[in-house]
mmCIF file of C-alpha atoms and ligand atoms in Angstrom:
data_model
loop_
_atom_site.group_PDB
_atom_site.id
_atom_site.type_symbol
_atom_site.label_atom_id
_atom_site.label_comp_id
_atom_site.label_asym_id
_atom_site.label_seq_id
_atom_site.Cartn_x
_atom_site.Cartn_y
_atom_site.Cartn_z
ATOM 1 C CA MET A 1 -20.271 7.434 14.451
ATOM 2 C CA SER A 2 -18.446 7.609 11.169
ATOM 3 C CA MET A 3 -19.417 5.015 8.621
ATOM 4 C CA THR A 4 -15.813 4.207 7.943
ATOM 5 C CA LYS A 5 -14.359 3.866 11.424
ATOM 6 C CA LEU A 6 -14.711 0.849 13.567
ATOM 7 C CA PRO A 7 -16.183 1.267 17.057
ATOM 8 C CA LYS A 8 -13.935 0.400 20.037
ATOM 9 C CA LEU A 9 -13.284 -3.359 20.043
ATOM 10 C CA PRO A 10 -11.692 -5.688 22.525
ATOM 11 C CA SER A 11 -7.896 -5.947 22.030
ATOM 12 C CA ILE A 12 -6.594 -8.835 19.860
ATOM 13 C CA ARG A 13 -4.658 -10.055 22.874
ATOM 14 C CA ASP A 14 -7.860 -10.265 24.931
ATOM 15 C CA LEU A 15 -9.702 -12.028 22.081
ATOM 16 C CA ILE A 16 -6.996 -14.630 21.773
ATOM 17 C CA ARG A 17 -7.156 -15.217 25.527
ATOM 18 C CA ILE A 18 -10.973 -15.232 25.728
ATOM 19 C CA TYR A 19 -11.479 -17.651 22.774
ATOM 20 C CA ASN A 20 -8.313 -19.644 23.671
ATOM 21 C CA LEU A 21 -6.927 -19.207 20.153
ATOM 22 C CA ARG A 22 -3.572 -20.790 20.638
ATOM 23 C CA ALA A 23 -1.506 -20.534 17.438
ATOM 24 C CA LYS A 24 -1.408 -23.694 15.299
ATOM 25 C CA GLN A 25 2.003 -24.223 13.821
ATOM 26 C CA GLN A 26 0.635 -26.371 10.944
ATOM 27 C CA LEU A 27 -1.348 -23.373 9.754
ATOM 28 C CA SER A 28 1.675 -21.034 9.998
ATOM 29 C CA GLN A 29 -0.167 -18.906 12.566
ATOM 30 C CA ASN A 30 2.091 -16.033 13.596
ATOM 31 C CA PHE A 31 -0.087 -13.118 14.595
ATOM 32 C CA LEU A 32 0.594 -9.348 14.410
ATOM 33 C CA MET A 33 -0.333 -7.636 17.652
ATOM 34 C CA ASP A 34 0.802 -4.074 17.009
ATOM 35 C CA LYS A 35 -1.793 -1.942 15.280
ATOM 36 C CA ASN A 36 0.966 0.560 14.314
ATOM 37 C CA ILE A 37 2.447 -2.166 12.126
ATOM 38 C CA THR A 38 -0.797 -3.269 10.480
ATOM 39 C CA ASP A 39 -1.782 0.400 9.916
ATOM 40 C CA LYS A 40 1.577 1.010 8.299
ATOM 41 C CA ILE A 41 1.103 -2.047 5.980
ATOM 42 C CA VAL A 42 -2.249 -0.787 4.874
ATOM 43 C CA HIS A 43 -0.941 2.728 4.413
ATOM 44 C CA LEU A 44 1.961 1.590 2.263
ATOM 45 C CA ALA A 45 -0.309 -0.746 0.289
ATOM 46 C CA GLY A 46 -1.989 2.401 -1.039
ATOM 47 C CA LEU A 47 -5.529 1.113 -1.123
ATOM 48 C CA GLU A 48 -7.885 2.611 -3.701
ATOM 49 C CA LEU A 49 -11.012 3.159 -1.611
ATOM 50 C CA GLU A 50 -13.605 3.869 -4.182
ATOM 51 C CA ASN A 51 -15.361 0.987 -5.857
ATOM 52 C CA SER A 52 -12.749 -1.591 -4.885
ATOM 53 C CA LEU A 53 -12.792 -5.056 -3.409
ATOM 54 C CA CYS A 54 -10.200 -5.918 -0.757
ATOM 55 C CA VAL A 55 -9.531 -9.634 -0.370
ATOM 56 C CA GLU A 56 -7.572 -10.560 2.774
ATOM 57 C CA VAL A 57 -6.035 -14.020 3.021
ATOM 58 C CA GLY A 58 -5.762 -15.449 6.473
ATOM 59 C CA PRO A 59 -7.246 -12.765 8.738
ATOM 60 C CA GLY A 60 -6.750 -14.863 11.891
ATOM 61 C CA PRO A 61 -7.948 -12.825 14.894
ATOM 62 C CA GLY A 62 -8.257 -9.832 12.571
ATOM 63 C CA LEU A 63 -5.805 -6.999 13.383
ATOM 64 C CA LEU A 64 -4.814 -6.385 9.720
ATOM 65 C CA THR A 65 -8.457 -6.540 8.915
ATOM 66 C CA ARG A 66 -9.121 -3.814 11.445
ATOM 67 C CA SER A 67 -6.537 -1.631 9.802
ATOM 68 C CA ILE A 68 -8.042 -2.165 6.369
ATOM 69 C CA LEU A 69 -11.455 -1.231 7.639
ATOM 70 C CA ASP A 70 -10.156 1.721 9.654
ATOM 71 C CA LYS A 71 -8.509 3.039 6.458
ATOM 72 C CA GLY A 72 -12.038 3.280 5.067
ATOM 73 C CA ALA A 73 -12.231 0.252 2.760
ATOM 74 C CA LYS A 74 -15.909 -0.267 1.912
ATOM 75 C CA ASN A 75 -15.830 -3.837 0.668
ATOM 76 C CA VAL A 76 -13.542 -6.334 2.427
ATOM 77 C CA VAL A 77 -13.758 -10.113 2.147
ATOM 78 C CA ALA A 78 -11.450 -12.336 4.185
ATOM 79 C CA VAL A 79 -10.740 -15.990 3.499
ATOM 80 C CA GLU A 80 -9.800 -17.951 6.593
ATOM 81 C CA LYS A 81 -9.131 -21.666 6.855
ATOM 82 C CA ASP A 82 -9.334 -22.049 10.639
ATOM 83 C CA PRO A 83 -12.984 -22.098 11.894
ATOM 84 C CA ARG A 84 -11.786 -21.105 15.424
ATOM 85 C CA PHE A 85 -11.523 -17.505 14.213
ATOM 86 C CA VAL A 86 -15.158 -17.291 13.054
ATOM 87 C CA PRO A 87 -16.564 -15.820 16.337
ATOM 88 C CA THR A 88 -13.935 -13.008 16.423
ATOM 89 C CA LEU A 89 -14.362 -12.282 12.658
ATOM 90 C CA GLU A 90 -18.151 -12.273 13.027
ATOM 91 C CA GLN A 91 -17.791 -9.735 15.759
ATOM 92 C CA LEU A 92 -15.735 -7.603 13.415
ATOM 93 C CA GLN A 93 -18.380 -8.176 10.712
ATOM 94 C CA ASP A 94 -21.089 -6.854 13.041
ATOM 95 C CA ALA A 95 -18.977 -3.825 13.868
ATOM 96 C CA SER A 96 -18.155 -3.057 10.254
ATOM 97 C CA ASN A 97 -21.316 -1.426 9.147
ATOM 98 C CA GLY A 98 -21.828 -3.922 6.288
ATOM 99 C CA ARG A 99 -18.342 -3.455 4.918
ATOM 100 C CA PHE A 100 -16.831 -6.849 5.799
ATOM 101 C CA GLY A 101 -17.635 -10.450 5.122
ATOM 102 C CA VAL A 102 -15.857 -13.772 5.922
ATOM 103 C CA VAL A 103 -15.537 -16.864 3.788
ATOM 104 C CA LEU A 104 -14.393 -19.945 5.589
ATOM 105 C CA GLY A 105 -12.147 -22.000 3.334
ATOM 106 C CA ASP A 106 -8.725 -22.886 2.016
ATOM 107 C CA MET A 107 -7.421 -20.068 -0.232
ATOM 108 C CA LEU A 108 -5.554 -22.675 -2.334
ATOM 109 C CA GLU A 109 -8.752 -24.507 -3.164
ATOM 110 C CA ILE A 110 -11.505 -21.895 -2.921
ATOM 111 C CA ASP A 111 -13.721 -21.023 -5.860
ATOM 112 C CA HIS A 112 -13.035 -17.343 -6.440
ATOM 113 C CA GLY A 113 -16.652 -16.910 -7.407
ATOM 114 C CA GLU A 114 -17.467 -17.382 -3.709
ATOM 115 C CA ILE A 115 -15.210 -14.485 -2.779
ATOM 116 C CA VAL A 116 -16.664 -12.225 -5.460
ATOM 117 C CA ARG A 117 -20.248 -13.153 -4.520
ATOM 118 C CA ARG A 118 -19.534 -12.388 -0.886
ATOM 119 C CA GLY A 119 -18.058 -9.026 -1.925
ATOM 120 C CA LEU A 120 -20.992 -8.187 -4.139
ATOM 121 C CA SER A 121 -23.416 -9.043 -1.382
ATOM 122 C CA LEU A 122 -21.895 -6.255 0.689
ATOM 123 C CA GLU A 123 -22.542 -3.742 -2.082
ATOM 124 C CA SER A 124 -25.958 -2.460 -2.764
ATOM 125 C CA ASN A 125 -27.003 -2.206 -6.439
ATOM 126 C CA ALA A 126 -23.854 -3.946 -7.606
ATOM 127 C CA ASP A 127 -23.690 -5.904 -10.889
ATOM 128 C CA LYS A 128 -23.226 -9.596 -10.405
ATOM 129 C CA HIS A 129 -19.674 -9.633 -11.808
ATOM 130 C CA ILE A 130 -16.193 -8.938 -10.610
ATOM 131 C CA GLU A 131 -16.068 -6.168 -13.282
ATOM 132 C CA ALA A 132 -18.365 -4.218 -10.934
ATOM 133 C CA PHE A 133 -15.163 -3.342 -9.001
ATOM 134 C CA ASP A 134 -12.539 -0.995 -10.564
ATOM 135 C CA HIS A 135 -9.832 -2.360 -8.312
ATOM 136 C CA VAL A 136 -9.081 -5.543 -6.455
ATOM 137 C CA HIS A 137 -6.570 -5.492 -3.594
ATOM 138 C CA LEU A 138 -5.285 -8.769 -2.413
ATOM 139 C CA LEU A 139 -3.690 -8.476 0.979
ATOM 140 C CA GLY A 140 -2.479 -10.758 3.704
ATOM 141 C CA ASN A 141 0.013 -11.717 6.305
ATOM 142 C CA LEU A 142 0.313 -14.996 4.447
ATOM 143 C CA PRO A 143 0.737 -18.335 6.107
ATOM 144 C CA PHE A 144 4.493 -18.723 5.344
ATOM 145 C CA SER A 145 4.171 -22.501 4.655
ATOM 146 C CA VAL A 146 1.860 -22.026 1.654
ATOM 147 C CA ALA A 147 2.842 -18.499 0.629
ATOM 148 C CA THR A 148 4.872 -19.576 -2.493
ATOM 149 C CA PRO A 149 2.225 -22.054 -3.784
ATOM 150 C CA LEU A 150 -0.428 -19.340 -3.255
ATOM 151 C CA LEU A 151 1.628 -16.784 -5.196
ATOM 152 C CA ILE A 152 2.286 -19.240 -8.081
ATOM 153 C CA GLN A 153 -1.394 -20.029 -8.230
ATOM 154 C CA TRP A 154 -2.322 -16.334 -8.335
ATOM 155 C CA LEU A 155 0.227 -15.646 -11.048
ATOM 156 C CA HIS A 156 -1.350 -18.377 -13.155
ATOM 157 C CA LEU A 157 -4.854 -16.918 -12.551
ATOM 158 C CA LEU A 158 -3.475 -13.497 -13.383
ATOM 159 C CA THR A 159 -2.081 -14.629 -16.771
ATOM 160 C CA ALA A 160 -5.434 -16.319 -17.519
ATOM 161 C CA ARG A 161 -7.417 -13.363 -16.150
ATOM 162 C CA GLN A 162 -9.499 -15.674 -14.004
ATOM 163 C CA GLY A 163 -11.188 -15.479 -10.607
ATOM 164 C CA ILE A 164 -10.527 -12.197 -8.732
ATOM 165 C CA PHE A 165 -7.805 -11.500 -11.367
ATOM 166 C CA THR A 166 -10.451 -10.844 -13.939
ATOM 167 C CA SER A 167 -10.500 -7.332 -12.579
ATOM 168 C CA PRO A 168 -8.619 -4.825 -14.780
ATOM 169 C CA ASN A 169 -6.631 -3.562 -11.776
ATOM 170 C CA VAL A 170 -5.263 -5.969 -9.240
ATOM 171 C CA THR A 171 -2.656 -5.026 -6.589
ATOM 172 C CA MET A 172 -1.187 -7.597 -4.227
ATOM 173 C CA SER A 173 0.411 -6.513 -0.922
ATOM 174 C CA LEU A 174 1.582 -9.640 0.751
ATOM 175 C CA MET A 175 3.654 -10.649 3.694
ATOM 176 C CA PHE A 176 6.231 -13.331 2.948
ATOM 177 C CA GLN A 177 9.094 -14.612 5.013
ATOM 178 C CA LYS A 178 11.970 -12.301 4.207
ATOM 179 C CA GLU A 179 14.047 -14.809 2.202
ATOM 180 C CA VAL A 180 11.081 -15.450 -0.102
ATOM 181 C CA GLY A 181 10.308 -11.762 -0.371
ATOM 182 C CA LEU A 182 13.911 -11.030 -1.343
ATOM 183 C CA ARG A 183 13.741 -13.702 -4.024
ATOM 184 C CA ILE A 184 10.527 -12.253 -5.486
ATOM 185 C CA VAL A 185 11.916 -8.767 -5.942
ATOM 186 C CA ALA A 186 15.587 -9.706 -6.851
ATOM 187 C CA PRO A 187 16.781 -8.283 -10.184
ATOM 188 C CA ALA A 188 19.165 -9.997 -12.459
ATOM 189 C CA SER A 189 22.676 -10.514 -10.931
ATOM 190 C CA ASN A 190 21.349 -10.049 -7.354
ATOM 191 C CA THR A 191 22.488 -12.877 -5.064
ATOM 192 C CA GLU A 192 18.863 -13.588 -4.100
ATOM 193 C CA ARG A 193 17.882 -14.091 -7.754
ATOM 194 C CA GLY A 194 16.032 -17.354 -8.339
ATOM 195 C CA ARG A 195 13.148 -19.059 -10.151
ATOM 196 C CA LEU A 196 10.505 -17.120 -8.293
ATOM 197 C CA SER A 197 12.146 -13.780 -9.291
ATOM 198 C CA VAL A 198 11.853 -14.574 -12.983
ATOM 199 C CA VAL A 199 8.352 -16.041 -12.832
ATOM 200 C CA ALA A 200 6.901 -13.165 -10.778
ATOM 201 C CA GLN A 201 8.698 -10.401 -12.698
ATOM 202 C CA SER A 202 7.626 -11.830 -16.068
ATOM 203 C CA ILE A 203 4.112 -10.431 -15.423
ATOM 204 C CA CYS A 204 4.388 -8.127 -12.382
ATOM 205 C CA ASP A 205 6.355 -5.257 -11.085
ATOM 206 C CA ALA A 206 7.485 -6.540 -7.691
ATOM 207 C CA PHE A 207 8.971 -4.412 -4.879
ATOM 208 C CA LYS A 208 9.427 -4.416 -1.126
ATOM 209 C CA ILE A 209 7.147 -2.047 0.717
ATOM 210 C CA TYR A 210 7.928 -2.956 4.322
ATOM 211 C CA GLY A 211 10.115 -5.156 6.468
ATOM 212 C CA VAL A 212 8.745 -6.677 9.665
ATOM 213 C CA PRO A 213 11.086 -8.240 12.250
ATOM 214 C CA SER A 214 10.313 -11.639 13.617
ATOM 215 C CA SER A 215 9.889 -10.009 17.078
ATOM 216 C CA SER A 216 6.688 -8.410 15.831
ATOM 217 C CA PHE A 217 4.886 -11.743 15.463
ATOM 218 C CA VAL A 218 3.308 -13.876 18.228
ATOM 219 C CA PRO A 219 4.452 -16.526 18.477
ATOM 220 C CA ARG A 220 7.802 -15.368 17.167
ATOM 221 C CA PRO A 221 8.834 -17.246 14.021
ATOM 222 C CA LYS A 222 12.486 -18.070 13.230
ATOM 223 C CA VAL A 223 12.503 -15.675 10.284
ATOM 224 C CA ASP A 224 11.727 -12.040 9.615
ATOM 225 C CA GLY A 225 8.824 -10.993 7.381
ATOM 226 C CA MET A 226 8.716 -8.746 4.349
ATOM 227 C CA VAL A 227 5.723 -7.165 2.619
ATOM 228 C CA VAL A 228 6.009 -7.234 -1.134
ATOM 229 C CA GLN A 229 3.758 -5.395 -3.551
ATOM 230 C CA LEU A 230 3.076 -6.994 -6.912
ATOM 231 C CA ARG A 231 1.385 -5.008 -9.660
ATOM 232 C CA PRO A 232 0.655 -6.524 -13.105
ATOM 233 C CA LEU A 233 2.858 -5.081 -15.845
ATOM 234 C CA ALA A 234 0.965 -3.019 -18.374
ATOM 235 C CA LYS A 235 2.963 -4.911 -20.978
ATOM 236 C CA PRO A 236 3.989 -8.329 -19.592
ATOM 237 C CA LEU A 237 7.367 -9.680 -20.600
ATOM 238 C CA LEU A 238 5.916 -13.167 -20.683
ATOM 239 C CA LYS A 239 5.409 -14.381 -24.270
ATOM 240 C CA SER A 240 4.916 -18.136 -23.732
ATOM 241 C CA SER A 241 2.610 -19.921 -21.302
ATOM 242 C CA LEU A 242 3.653 -19.352 -17.675
ATOM 243 C CA GLY A 243 4.086 -23.137 -17.449
ATOM 244 C CA THR A 244 6.781 -23.128 -20.067
ATOM 245 C CA LEU A 245 8.600 -20.256 -18.428
ATOM 246 C CA GLU A 246 8.462 -22.030 -15.059
ATOM 247 C CA HIS A 247 9.866 -25.180 -16.715
ATOM 248 C CA VAL A 248 12.719 -23.251 -18.423
ATOM 249 C CA VAL A 249 13.730 -21.490 -15.156
ATOM 250 C CA ARG A 250 13.406 -24.730 -13.102
ATOM 251 C CA PHE A 251 15.759 -26.458 -15.497
ATOM 252 C CA SER A 252 18.198 -23.484 -15.745
ATOM 253 C CA PHE A 253 18.394 -22.890 -11.980
ATOM 254 C CA MET A 254 18.936 -26.572 -11.153
ATOM 255 C CA LYS A 255 22.690 -25.949 -11.346
ATOM 256 C CA ARG A 256 22.750 -22.328 -10.426
ATOM 257 C CA ARG A 257 26.558 -22.152 -10.008
ATOM 258 C CA LYS A 258 27.252 -23.439 -13.543
ATOM 259 C CA MET A 259 27.434 -21.385 -16.704
ATOM 260 C CA LEU A 260 24.432 -21.706 -19.042
ATOM 261 C CA ALA A 261 26.665 -23.096 -21.793
ATOM 262 C CA ARG A 262 27.473 -26.004 -19.555
ATOM 263 C CA ILE A 263 23.857 -26.537 -18.388
ATOM 264 C CA PHE A 264 22.584 -26.557 -22.009
ATOM 265 C CA LYS A 265 25.526 -28.675 -23.241
ATOM 266 C CA ASP A 266 24.768 -31.359 -20.598
ATOM 267 C CA TRP A 267 21.162 -31.336 -21.830
ATOM 268 C CA ASP A 268 22.058 -31.529 -25.512
ATOM 269 C CA PRO A 269 24.942 -29.700 -27.220
ATOM 270 C CA LYS A 270 22.726 -28.648 -30.124
ATOM 271 C CA HIS A 271 20.554 -26.606 -27.729
ATOM 272 C CA ILE A 272 23.346 -24.143 -26.980
ATOM 273 C CA ALA A 273 22.242 -22.454 -30.162
ATOM 274 C CA LEU A 274 18.983 -21.483 -28.431
ATOM 275 C CA LEU A 275 20.948 -19.233 -26.130
ATOM 276 C CA GLU A 276 22.645 -17.526 -29.025
ATOM 277 C CA GLU A 277 19.344 -17.044 -30.810
ATOM 278 C CA CYS A 278 18.060 -15.260 -27.720
ATOM 279 C CA GLU A 279 21.222 -13.219 -27.424
ATOM 280 C CA ILE A 280 21.978 -14.714 -24.053
ATOM 281 C CA ASP A 281 25.654 -14.787 -23.271
ATOM 282 C CA PRO A 282 26.305 -18.574 -22.704
ATOM 283 C CA THR A 283 29.052 -17.737 -20.148
ATOM 284 C CA LEU A 284 26.442 -16.214 -17.776
ATOM 285 C CA ARG A 285 25.117 -18.067 -14.779
ATOM 286 C CA PRO A 286 21.281 -18.360 -14.524
ATOM 287 C CA GLN A 287 20.969 -15.660 -11.902
ATOM 288 C CA ASP A 288 22.602 -13.142 -14.277
ATOM 289 C CA VAL A 289 20.010 -13.517 -17.061
ATOM 290 C CA THR A 290 17.340 -10.799 -17.230
ATOM 291 C CA THR A 291 13.670 -11.706 -16.939
ATOM 292 C CA GLU A 292 13.120 -10.535 -20.517
ATOM 293 C CA LYS A 293 15.760 -12.830 -21.954
ATOM 294 C CA PHE A 294 14.295 -15.829 -20.054
ATOM 295 C CA CYS A 295 10.932 -14.904 -21.482
ATOM 296 C CA ASN A 296 12.418 -14.870 -24.975
ATOM 297 C CA LEU A 297 13.997 -18.270 -24.360
ATOM 298 C CA ALA A 298 10.709 -19.735 -23.081
ATOM 299 C CA GLN A 299 8.919 -18.324 -26.117
ATOM 300 C CA LEU A 300 11.441 -19.928 -28.528
ATOM 301 C CA ILE A 301 11.334 -23.286 -26.782
ATOM 302 C CA GLU A 302 7.534 -23.292 -26.803
ATOM 303 C CA GLN A 303 7.334 -22.201 -30.505
ATOM 304 C CA ARG A 304 9.745 -25.018 -31.532
ATOM 305 C CA GLY A 305 7.931 -27.607 -29.373
ATOM 306 C CA ILE A 306 11.272 -28.545 -27.740
ATOM 307 C CA GLN A 307 10.881 -30.850 -24.821
ATOM 308 C CA LEU A 308 12.872 -29.813 -21.746
ATOM 309 C CA PRO A 309 14.215 -32.448 -19.355
ATOM 310 C CA GLN A 310 11.862 -33.123 -16.423
HETATM 311 N N1 SAM B 401 -3.703 -11.888 9.560
HETATM 312 C C1 SAM B 401 -3.351 -12.362 10.871
HETATM 313 C C2 SAM B 401 -2.318 -11.523 11.512
HETATM 314 O O1 SAM B 401 -1.662 -10.810 10.735
HETATM 315 O O2 SAM B 401 -2.099 -11.561 12.687
HETATM 316 C C3 SAM B 401 -2.933 -13.850 10.884
HETATM 317 C C4 SAM B 401 -1.763 -14.194 9.955
HETATM 318 S S1 SAM B 401 -1.154 -15.782 10.157
HETATM 319 C C5 SAM B 401 0.522 -15.606 9.606
HETATM 320 C C6 SAM B 401 -1.826 -16.673 8.791
HETATM 321 C C7 SAM B 401 -3.301 -16.941 8.773
HETATM 322 O O3 SAM B 401 -3.668 -17.673 7.601
HETATM 323 C C8 SAM B 401 -3.815 -17.724 9.936
HETATM 324 O O4 SAM B 401 -4.985 -17.204 10.459
HETATM 325 C C9 SAM B 401 -4.134 -19.131 9.356
HETATM 326 O O5 SAM B 401 -5.151 -19.787 10.013
HETATM 327 C C10 SAM B 401 -4.583 -18.730 7.950
HETATM 328 N N2 SAM B 401 -4.329 -19.802 6.948
HETATM 329 C C11 SAM B 401 -3.414 -20.754 6.916
HETATM 330 N N3 SAM B 401 -3.514 -21.450 5.760
HETATM 331 C C12 SAM B 401 -4.548 -20.934 5.059
HETATM 332 C C13 SAM B 401 -5.174 -21.228 3.808
HETATM 333 N N4 SAM B 401 -4.703 -22.238 3.023
HETATM 334 N N5 SAM B 401 -6.210 -20.467 3.402
HETATM 335 C C14 SAM B 401 -6.699 -19.457 4.173
HETATM 336 N N6 SAM B 401 -6.141 -19.160 5.354
HETATM 337 C C15 SAM B 401 -5.121 -19.868 5.785
#
């Protein structure tokens, strides 16, 4: 048997039935059952196979995990919050030829050191640091209810180069609900443009790699899914702390239909000058401002120590 192919395993449908894994709505459990779809996601994610760590968030019964392993990934660590999936994931671990490990925990709270240690334990002769891997791939059919907080947390870790983001090359291929995915990738002047677009694009190149209709999930959610890939920019546009940029866009998008001149005048008429200093046309609405200009504005506000309204 090939070292990088999984042996024949029971179907995900059968596992769900045998272990009585009824989906829990509070954990946003909407499972993918079609291996063609999970294989396609992994194919489009473009995994580097040599010396890389794949971190999957929320493997559930494990179909996406199977596709990652079938692709030939040698080091896969999955973080799952729901202990009911441990038996099925342990089965996959046994079948993986030492290529897969599970960490039970909440991805929002987990110590990334635990993920890295689990990954390193799969490798023989590996250093004891994340730098031992040339690439880190973060993948997941994310729980929709916490997908945005997870992404925001990862963007903060990426700017600080902490946790699994200490690696020089990190690629994220993540399933969001379509509306959130469209926001993340929306360029300036797109109708979907919002806070998340600016914050994500200040440090990452973000683009859609795949659309997944709601009918592909079990149980079927009310919304479609969209897989977005985020790759850190070689030269980030962000020049302030990410927190300051978040604050600037939160404030600016609070009245998204109004012109920036009006938004800034309502705050304090003297602050309209900040827009001019950053060469931002004050007659624009927030969604029409480029990510670069928002980053310049955040930099200026931070440098001057100006307090934005809460
Ligand atoms: N990957 C599986 C698939 O594609 O069929 C399941 C995806 S399902 C949308 C989301 C998964 O994330 C569930 O298994 C759920 O238990 C898990 N989950 C929910 N919240 C989580 C969290 N905070 N940390 C880790 N896993 C979480």
